[in-house]
XYZ file of C-alpha atoms in Angstrom:
223
model
C -19.298 -13.505 -0.940
C -15.228 -13.540 -1.069
C -14.971 -9.732 -0.454
C -16.689 -9.985 2.866
C -15.402 -13.287 3.868
C -11.676 -12.041 3.605
C -12.287 -9.880 6.459
C -14.920 -12.105 8.529
C -13.639 -15.822 7.697
C -10.295 -15.654 6.201
C -9.398 -19.337 6.757
C -12.360 -20.311 4.760
C -11.483 -17.994 2.152
C -7.950 -19.180 1.711
C -9.396 -22.561 1.400
C -11.501 -21.730 -1.439
C -8.546 -19.784 -3.268
C -6.399 -22.901 -2.895
C -9.134 -24.723 -5.013
C -9.996 -21.946 -7.067
C -7.729 -18.855 -7.518
C -9.114 -15.525 -8.406
C -7.200 -12.463 -8.228
C -9.139 -10.255 -10.669
C -11.726 -9.067 -7.999
C -9.466 -7.657 -5.296
C -6.842 -6.181 -7.812
C -9.505 -4.266 -9.802
C -11.371 -3.053 -6.642
C -7.963 -1.903 -5.223
C -7.118 0.100 -8.122
C -10.372 1.563 -8.671
C -10.329 2.917 -5.075
C -6.774 4.173 -5.819
C -7.667 5.917 -8.858
C -10.685 7.408 -6.855
C -8.742 8.779 -4.156
C -6.184 10.610 -6.512
C -9.051 11.990 -8.755
C -10.911 13.381 -5.648
C -7.528 14.904 -4.106
C -6.511 16.513 -7.279
C -9.915 17.996 -7.891
C -10.071 19.548 -4.480
C -6.633 20.606 -3.594
C -5.167 24.318 -4.119
C -2.858 23.565 -7.211
C -0.706 26.866 -6.368
C -0.467 25.898 -2.516
C 0.657 22.327 -3.439
C 3.322 23.544 -5.944
C 4.623 25.946 -2.897
C 4.430 23.331 -0.464
C 6.934 20.779 -2.365
C 8.960 23.886 -3.226
C 9.221 24.923 0.381
C 11.754 21.893 0.890
C 14.182 23.042 -1.909
C 16.506 25.061 0.220
C 17.503 28.491 -1.613
C 14.910 30.823 -2.948
C 16.320 30.234 -6.503
C 15.846 26.837 -6.335
C 12.355 26.992 -4.900
C 11.511 29.414 -7.767
C 12.706 26.753 -10.400
C 10.660 24.261 -8.827
C 7.489 26.673 -8.732
C 8.281 27.173 -12.628
C 8.756 23.683 -13.647
C 6.304 21.689 -11.557
C 2.910 21.018 -13.183
C 0.108 19.703 -10.851
C -1.368 17.945 -13.985
C 1.594 16.067 -14.477
C 1.399 15.080 -10.576
C -2.172 14.041 -11.163
C -1.559 11.745 -14.014
C 1.395 10.181 -12.375
C -0.532 9.298 -9.431
C -3.349 8.005 -11.538
C -1.174 5.900 -13.613
C 1.979 5.103 -11.654
C -0.006 4.217 -8.478
C -1.986 1.290 -10.131
C 1.124 0.320 -12.097
C 3.390 0.236 -8.893
C 0.481 -1.819 -7.105
C 0.541 -4.470 -9.986
C 4.357 -4.565 -9.713
C 4.353 -5.117 -5.741
C 1.539 -7.914 -6.318
C 3.909 -9.905 -8.930
C 6.748 -9.555 -6.858
C 4.786 -10.622 -3.609
C 3.457 -13.583 -5.727
C 6.842 -14.478 -6.686
C 8.325 -14.393 -3.182
C 5.427 -16.671 -1.846
C 6.138 -19.064 -4.727
C 9.939 -19.093 -3.783
C 8.887 -19.502 -0.039
C 6.531 -22.210 -1.020
C 9.330 -24.179 -2.930
C 11.538 -23.856 -0.069
C 9.074 -24.960 2.647
C 7.398 -27.612 0.453
C 4.104 -25.811 -0.372
C 2.943 -26.530 -3.797
C 0.939 -24.113 -5.795
C 0.976 -22.277 -9.024
C 2.294 -18.706 -9.671
C -1.431 -17.783 -10.376
C -2.687 -19.183 -7.208
C 0.062 -17.157 -5.383
C -0.690 -14.020 -7.168
C -4.609 -14.590 -5.861
C -3.107 -15.194 -2.392
C -1.336 -12.019 -2.537
C -4.014 -9.853 -3.629
C -6.790 -11.100 -1.054
C -4.182 -10.851 1.716
C -3.772 -7.333 0.728
C -7.413 -6.501 1.025
C -7.072 -4.481 4.039
C -5.727 -1.793 1.795
C -8.887 -1.212 0.291
C -10.298 -0.131 3.693
C -7.157 2.135 3.967
C -8.110 3.697 0.643
C -11.577 4.244 1.415
C -10.584 6.190 4.564
C -8.186 8.210 2.366
C -11.050 8.743 0.107
C -13.274 10.158 2.531
C -10.762 12.359 3.965
C -9.888 13.555 0.216
C -13.741 14.418 0.142
C -13.774 16.615 3.238
C -10.293 17.844 3.345
C -9.000 21.514 3.046
C -7.810 22.562 -0.260
C -4.393 23.056 1.500
C -3.714 19.504 2.400
C -0.727 17.643 1.433
C -0.956 14.341 -0.454
C 0.163 12.298 2.408
C -2.224 13.747 4.751
C -5.033 12.043 3.650
C -3.546 8.723 4.387
C -5.011 8.425 8.124
C -3.997 4.822 8.519
C -0.341 5.579 8.091
C 1.976 6.616 11.014
C 2.377 9.925 9.329
C 0.016 11.595 9.550
C -1.932 9.408 12.129
C 0.761 9.647 14.932
C 3.073 12.401 13.517
C 3.114 15.146 11.166
C 6.757 15.624 10.063
C 7.873 18.124 7.471
C 8.693 16.768 3.854
C 12.242 17.268 4.409
C 12.530 15.220 7.419
C 14.696 11.998 6.937
C 11.998 9.646 8.662
C 8.957 11.354 6.735
C 9.152 8.502 4.172
C 9.413 5.621 6.213
C 6.475 6.775 8.506
C 4.316 8.055 5.824
C 4.511 4.684 4.064
C 3.879 2.486 6.925
C 0.077 1.704 7.006
C -0.927 0.038 9.990
C -3.590 -1.895 8.250
C -0.444 -3.787 6.921
C -0.523 -5.394 10.211
C -4.016 -6.933 9.212
C -2.421 -7.839 6.005
C 0.460 -9.815 7.539
C -2.344 -11.586 9.678
C -4.122 -12.582 6.641
C -1.200 -14.003 4.885
C -0.113 -15.920 7.916
C -3.648 -17.600 8.076
C -3.520 -18.147 4.367
C -0.042 -19.881 4.785
C -1.160 -21.878 7.834
C -4.113 -23.057 5.667
C -2.228 -23.956 2.485
C 0.848 -25.466 4.071
C -0.555 -27.127 7.258
C 2.444 -25.965 9.103
C 2.229 -24.058 12.485
C 1.838 -20.237 13.339
C 5.662 -19.988 13.824
C 6.387 -20.458 10.095
C 3.200 -18.996 8.743
C 3.938 -15.441 10.823
C 7.465 -15.658 9.796
C 6.716 -16.201 6.106
C 4.184 -13.544 6.063
C 5.968 -11.059 8.068
C 9.659 -11.219 6.310
C 9.226 -9.145 3.310
C 7.870 -6.177 5.636
C 10.351 -6.559 8.443
C 13.525 -6.875 5.697
C 12.292 -3.873 3.997
C 11.300 -1.462 6.576
C 14.232 -2.802 8.845
C 16.733 -1.905 6.305
C 15.051 1.502 5.366
C 15.474 2.327 9.025
C 18.808 1.251 9.530
C 20.018 3.350 6.488
C 18.210 6.582 7.818
C 19.763 6.028 11.162
C 23.027 5.400 9.731
C 23.146 8.449 7.505
C 21.166 11.006 9.599
């Protein structure tokens, strides 16, 4: 079964995907898990506390009160349930385009649909990350911030910064299981290209290095 093979025998899986692409299963599983996390979270969270939590970073009491009056937990919930899956699909589409272009440059021929399948399966460690978040959402205190259920992310795993801290977004978005995804993508690239590990790791890691590197540089330069 491919769902197990991606974790246990990734080289074999990518060999199979080269012959017969399939992105529906990993995409649907990830979206379902993502929606389950947010449904569970918003069912359990203390709505009044959550609004106060977000308002606390506004600065002046007047701004905080304005946020309390304007913010609606229902809007936040549906924003997560709809926006999360849409964002995921967009990221997959862009990633597949990146691999398509990288393939053109490096002489690795594959259709866009094949690269979309490549992307979806390489990202499967995210499913484990979401399962951890779902468990945490089930057992969490009602006064838990949204980011605090993502225990595989640098924040809250290794730090717990306030919402208005300049490095909060960077640390809370960096999932350590992304490193596993990069490893899977490198294995897949090497399988499809027949090239060495140097090229495979470079191609797989480049998007994350560029995105997080530029983001970190901007934070460091402006704070």
